[in-house]
Amino acid sequence: MTGVTMRYMAKPTTPTPAAFGDPLYRTGVLDLLGVLAIGEFSAAERLAEDAKMAPGMPTKVAIYSMAVAEFGHFIKLRDRIEDLEEDPFEVMAPFVSTFERFHTKTAPNDWLEGLVKAYVGDGLAADFYREIAAFLDSATRELIMETLDDTGHSEFVIAQVRSAIEQNPRIGGRLALWGRRLMGEALSQAQQVAAERDGLTSVLVGGADRPGMDLAGIGRMFTRLTDKHTLRMESLGLAA
Amino acid sequence: MTGVTMRYMAKPTTPTPAAFGDPLYRTGVLDLLGVLAIGEFSAAERLAEDAKMAPGMPTKVAIYSMAVAEFGHFIKLRDRIEDLEEDPFEVMAPFVSTFERFHTKTAPNDWLEGLVKAYVGDGLAADFYREIAAFLDSATRELIMETLDDTGHSEFVIAQVRSAIEQNPRIGGRLALWGRRLMGEALSQAQQVAAERDGLTSVLVGGADRPGMDLAGIGRMFTRLTDKHTLRMESLGLAA
């Protein structure tokens, strides 16, 4: 089998590791990089747009800094796709409409909703990265882990949201609902992508010579993602 | 004199060098950092906004990358103002309206005008930084020189503009006019700032124990800035 032959031929530092000998794995990883890349790109773009609603320039600067960090993640993912000798924009193309739908359905009404969205989205993405890292070749895994760093602004978001709720407790109820809506929309879009992209799901479920999760494992993964979302909402002082 | 006394007391690595003993110099440098900071900030913000007009995602990404580089310059300048124990947003405040006026009067009609504006603006700012560097204390000078790096996208802008003109030579005439308008507006805003901020001009003209330019020197500086602008327009294939 090509996959096995190549595994023994490949050097650990090669940019296209052995696992890429399995065409379904290659397609799946490219899908994965593509979906993550367009996700980071569109998150950065929307956040920069939401920053316009910020009350004053220091807050605006903090939000732009988050957008810049997300854009930096995008650049790393784009470069990796180029290293794999694919056109990053073609690889991203199938997922553009997914994120357009997501962002249209979750357009924030004010800058606080924008902050919560960025925080919840970054966190969920990071948790998902961690979940799938084990099933990836080492080069892809390292890249994904690098983009894992949160945008370094969790503390800022937590402080802003908590202080807003302190000043007006009703905001807490609204933002809690908002967090639930974000999670619901994210899961619904994720489900749609998973249903449409066999390669992508094959990265998770494994192949003949690759480990993976079974259906129950995937179910447990979603439970873990939801649990962590709940903790994140609690750190903001919100009921999930 | 305090300025002289402090000069001998200060260590070369101190974040607030000797020259800051002269209150007019300190005010002037803070003004300078403030005007540069809000300049970079507003350039980044406008460029990100102009990117929306880009024809396709690769071009959009290239424009966002320029905006991100400008935002990085802003962050360095902001941090330096904080090191000097001032509130960066207060220091920037007097110049916010200057850049609002500039950007309102030079709102690009398409993404090419946006690119030319960023290229011409970055270049002009860099030339001005180089001109004033000689009159600054070494710590401020080093910082300014660091923010001098162009946003790394000159080649991209030149290629895009030249190829657009090749496809439609009439674009060249329109963009040449546009470049002249940009330079005219920049000079007019600069003149207004110089007239209003004594501290800022004092950095250029010097003080009792600081070297500076005389009026003829400032005239020659503007000639040099205009000459370099002409060269920049020529590199785009445009008549200045």
Short mmCIF file of C-alpha atoms in Angstrom, two decimals, chain B:
data_model
loop_
_atom_site.label_atom_id
_atom_site.label_comp_id
_atom_site.label_asym_id
_atom_site.label_seq_id
_atom_site.Cartn_x
_atom_site.Cartn_y
_atom_site.Cartn_z
CA MET B 1 19.94 74.31 33.13
CA THR B 2 17.96 71.18 33.84
CA GLY B 3 18.41 69.85 30.31
CA VAL B 4 22.17 70.06 30.55
CA THR B 5 22.37 68.67 34.09
CA MET B 6 20.18 65.73 33.20
CA ARG B 7 22.15 65.00 30.07
CA TYR B 8 25.21 64.14 32.17
CA MET B 9 23.20 62.15 34.69
CA ALA B 10 21.30 60.02 32.23
CA LYS B 11 22.51 56.55 31.22
CA PRO B 12 22.46 55.76 27.51
CA THR B 13 19.89 52.98 28.00
CA THR B 14 17.46 54.98 30.09
CA PRO B 15 13.94 55.05 28.65
CA THR B 16 13.73 58.80 29.28
CA PRO B 17 16.96 60.26 27.90
CA ALA B 18 18.61 63.54 28.80
CA ALA B 19 16.86 65.60 26.15
CA PHE B 20 13.59 65.02 27.99
CA GLY B 21 14.82 67.40 30.68
CA ASP B 22 13.82 70.16 28.24
CA PRO B 23 10.05 70.38 28.73
CA LEU B 24 9.47 71.73 25.23
CA TYR B 25 11.40 68.78 23.80
CA ARG B 26 9.37 66.33 25.88
CA THR B 27 6.09 67.91 24.74
CA GLY B 28 7.36 67.93 21.18
CA VAL B 29 8.41 64.29 21.16
CA LEU B 30 5.13 63.25 22.75
CA ASP B 31 3.30 65.22 20.07
CA LEU B 32 5.42 63.54 17.44
CA LEU B 33 4.77 60.04 18.82
CA GLY B 34 1.09 60.91 19.12
CA VAL B 35 0.74 62.17 15.57
CA LEU B 36 2.64 59.16 14.19
CA ALA B 37 0.61 56.74 16.30
CA ILE B 38 -2.79 58.03 15.27
CA GLY B 39 -1.50 58.28 11.71
CA GLU B 40 -0.58 54.59 11.66
CA PHE B 41 -3.78 53.63 13.46
CA SER B 42 -6.07 55.49 11.12
CA ALA B 43 -4.13 54.30 8.07
CA ALA B 44 -4.59 50.69 9.22
CA GLU B 45 -8.27 51.23 9.89
CA ARG B 46 -8.96 52.89 6.54
CA LEU B 47 -6.95 50.34 4.61
CA ALA B 48 -8.89 47.48 6.21
CA GLU B 49 -12.07 49.28 5.21
CA ASP B 50 -10.81 49.87 1.63
CA ALA B 51 -9.90 46.17 1.39
CA LYS B 52 -13.61 45.43 1.07
CA MET B 53 -13.44 46.78 -2.48
CA ALA B 54 -10.69 44.33 -3.44
CA PRO B 55 -11.44 42.06 -6.42
CA GLY B 56 -11.07 38.65 -4.83
CA MET B 57 -9.67 37.19 -1.68
CA PRO B 58 -5.91 37.06 -2.50
CA THR B 59 -5.88 40.83 -3.07
CA LYS B 60 -7.96 41.37 0.05
CA VAL B 61 -5.49 39.32 2.09
CA ALA B 62 -2.56 41.34 0.71
CA ILE B 63 -4.29 44.60 1.68
CA TYR B 64 -5.18 43.31 5.16
CA SER B 65 -1.52 42.33 5.60
CA MET B 66 -0.52 45.93 4.92
CA ALA B 67 -3.12 47.11 7.44
CA VAL B 68 -1.79 44.62 10.02
CA ALA B 69 1.78 45.92 9.52
CA GLU B 70 0.58 49.49 10.05
CA PHE B 71 -1.31 48.44 13.16
CA GLY B 72 1.94 46.85 14.43
CA HIS B 73 3.69 50.22 14.02
CA PHE B 74 0.87 51.85 15.94
CA ILE B 75 1.31 49.38 18.81
CA LYS B 76 5.05 50.15 19.07
CA LEU B 77 4.39 53.89 19.17
CA ARG B 78 1.60 53.46 21.73
CA ASP B 79 3.86 51.37 23.95
CA ARG B 80 6.59 54.00 23.77
CA ILE B 81 4.17 56.71 24.91
CA GLU B 82 3.19 54.46 27.81
CA ASP B 83 6.89 54.01 28.65
CA LEU B 84 7.07 57.79 28.91
CA GLU B 85 4.29 57.52 31.49
CA GLU B 86 1.64 59.28 29.46
CA ASP B 87 -1.80 58.09 28.38
CA PRO B 88 -1.35 57.29 24.68
CA PHE B 89 -4.94 58.10 23.83
CA GLU B 90 -4.69 61.55 25.41
CA VAL B 91 -1.46 62.17 23.57
CA MET B 92 -3.08 61.14 20.27
CA ALA B 93 -6.31 63.06 20.88
CA PRO B 94 -5.22 66.46 19.45
CA PHE B 95 -4.47 64.81 16.10
CA VAL B 96 -7.52 62.63 15.65
CA SER B 97 -9.43 65.31 13.73
CA THR B 98 -6.41 65.95 11.45
CA PHE B 99 -6.51 62.40 10.17
CA GLU B 100 -10.29 62.31 10.04
CA ARG B 101 -10.16 65.36 7.79
CA PHE B 102 -7.42 63.82 5.69
CA HIS B 103 -9.25 60.53 5.24
CA THR B 104 -12.60 62.19 4.55
CA LYS B 105 -10.98 64.30 1.84
CA THR B 106 -9.13 61.32 0.36
CA ALA B 107 -11.69 58.52 0.47
CA PRO B 108 -10.66 56.14 -2.34
CA ASN B 109 -13.20 55.35 -5.05
CA ASP B 110 -11.84 51.86 -5.62
CA TRP B 111 -9.30 49.44 -4.25
CA LEU B 112 -6.54 50.71 -6.60
CA GLU B 113 -6.91 54.23 -5.20
CA GLY B 114 -6.78 52.65 -1.75
CA LEU B 115 -3.53 50.85 -2.62
CA VAL B 116 -1.95 54.00 -4.06
CA LYS B 117 -2.99 55.93 -0.97
CA ALA B 118 -1.42 53.36 1.37
CA TYR B 119 1.77 53.23 -0.71
CA VAL B 120 2.11 57.01 -1.02
CA GLY B 121 1.18 57.54 2.64
CA ASP B 122 3.58 54.89 3.99
CA GLY B 123 6.36 56.23 1.80
CA LEU B 124 5.80 59.85 2.80
CA ALA B 125 5.66 58.91 6.48
CA ALA B 126 8.88 56.90 6.19
CA ASP B 127 10.68 59.78 4.42
CA PHE B 128 9.51 62.19 7.09
CA TYR B 129 10.69 59.83 9.85
CA ARG B 130 14.13 59.72 8.26
CA GLU B 131 14.26 63.52 8.02
CA ILE B 132 13.50 64.10 11.68
CA ALA B 133 15.46 61.15 13.08
CA ALA B 134 18.64 63.23 13.33
CA PHE B 135 17.03 65.64 15.76
CA LEU B 136 15.75 63.02 18.18
CA ASP B 137 17.26 61.39 21.25
CA SER B 138 18.61 57.94 20.44
CA ALA B 139 15.82 55.93 22.12
CA THR B 140 13.10 57.76 20.20
CA ARG B 141 15.16 57.61 17.03
CA GLU B 142 15.57 53.85 17.23
CA LEU B 143 11.87 53.35 17.73
CA ILE B 144 11.02 55.60 14.82
CA MET B 145 13.50 53.80 12.58
CA GLU B 146 11.94 50.46 13.52
CA THR B 147 8.53 51.65 12.39
CA LEU B 148 10.22 52.76 9.18
CA ASP B 149 10.13 49.34 7.60
CA ASP B 150 7.68 49.67 4.84
CA THR B 151 4.73 47.34 5.22
CA GLY B 152 6.59 44.90 2.98
CA HIS B 153 4.08 45.21 0.24
CA SER B 154 5.56 47.83 -2.09
CA GLU B 155 6.19 45.20 -4.72
CA PHE B 156 2.61 44.03 -4.50
CA VAL B 157 1.25 47.56 -4.92
CA ILE B 158 3.61 48.35 -7.80
CA ALA B 159 2.69 45.13 -9.62
CA GLN B 160 -1.05 45.66 -9.14
CA VAL B 161 -1.05 49.29 -10.24
CA ARG B 162 1.21 48.66 -13.25
CA SER B 163 -0.88 45.73 -14.41
CA ALA B 164 -4.11 47.73 -14.03
CA ILE B 165 -2.65 50.54 -16.16
CA GLU B 166 -1.46 48.05 -18.76
CA GLN B 167 -4.97 46.68 -19.09
CA ASN B 168 -6.51 50.13 -19.20
CA PRO B 169 -4.14 53.06 -19.79
CA ARG B 170 -6.80 55.61 -18.79
CA ILE B 171 -6.44 54.38 -15.19
CA GLY B 172 -2.91 55.86 -15.23
CA GLY B 173 -4.22 59.39 -15.74
CA ARG B 174 -6.80 59.05 -13.00
CA LEU B 175 -4.31 57.58 -10.50
CA ALA B 176 -1.73 60.28 -11.30
CA LEU B 177 -4.29 62.94 -10.41
CA TRP B 178 -5.15 60.96 -7.30
CA GLY B 179 -1.49 60.89 -6.20
CA ARG B 180 -1.25 64.66 -6.59
CA ARG B 181 -4.39 65.13 -4.53
CA LEU B 182 -3.05 62.87 -1.78
CA MET B 183 0.21 64.81 -1.59
CA GLY B 184 -1.62 68.14 -1.58
CA GLU B 185 -3.93 67.09 1.24
CA ALA B 186 -1.07 65.60 3.26
CA LEU B 187 0.96 68.81 3.03
CA SER B 188 -2.04 70.95 3.89
CA GLN B 189 -2.82 68.90 7.02
CA ALA B 190 0.87 68.86 8.01
CA GLN B 191 1.03 72.65 7.73
CA GLN B 192 -2.02 73.00 9.95
CA VAL B 193 -0.57 70.68 12.60
CA ALA B 194 2.78 72.51 12.51
CA ALA B 195 1.05 75.88 12.97
CA GLU B 196 -0.89 74.64 16.01
CA ARG B 197 1.74 72.62 17.87
CA ASP B 198 4.76 74.62 19.00
CA GLY B 199 6.34 71.66 20.79
CA LEU B 200 6.22 69.59 17.64
CA THR B 201 7.87 72.24 15.48
CA SER B 202 10.45 72.86 18.21
CA VAL B 203 11.66 69.28 17.75
CA LEU B 204 12.50 70.23 14.17
CA VAL B 205 13.84 73.74 14.73
CA GLY B 206 15.82 72.78 17.85
CA GLY B 207 16.37 74.60 21.14
CA ALA B 208 19.12 76.35 23.11
CA ASP B 209 21.07 73.12 23.50
CA ARG B 210 19.55 71.05 20.71
CA PRO B 211 20.41 71.22 17.03
CA GLY B 212 17.64 71.90 14.51
CA MET B 213 16.70 73.15 11.06
CA ASP B 214 16.30 76.80 10.16
CA LEU B 215 13.43 77.95 7.97
CA ALA B 216 15.46 77.44 4.79
CA GLY B 217 16.33 73.95 6.02
CA ILE B 218 12.66 73.14 6.49
CA GLY B 219 11.99 74.42 2.98
CA ARG B 220 14.68 72.10 1.62
CA MET B 221 13.20 69.22 3.60
CA PHE B 222 9.84 69.73 1.89
CA THR B 223 11.57 69.79 -1.48
CA ARG B 224 13.24 66.48 -0.69
CA LEU B 225 9.93 64.97 0.45
CA THR B 226 8.26 66.12 -2.76
CA ASP B 227 11.11 64.77 -4.89
CA LYS B 228 10.84 61.37 -3.25
CA HIS B 229 7.09 61.38 -3.74
CA THR B 230 7.71 61.98 -7.46
CA LEU B 231 10.06 58.99 -7.61
CA ARG B 232 7.48 56.87 -5.83
CA MET B 233 4.78 57.85 -8.30
CA GLU B 234 7.17 57.01 -11.14
CA SER B 235 7.77 53.55 -9.70
CA LEU B 236 4.00 53.02 -10.01
CA GLY B 237 4.20 54.16 -13.63
CA LEU B 238 2.46 57.44 -12.79
CA ALA B 239 3.31 61.08 -13.49
CA ALA B 240 3.55 63.01 -10.20
#
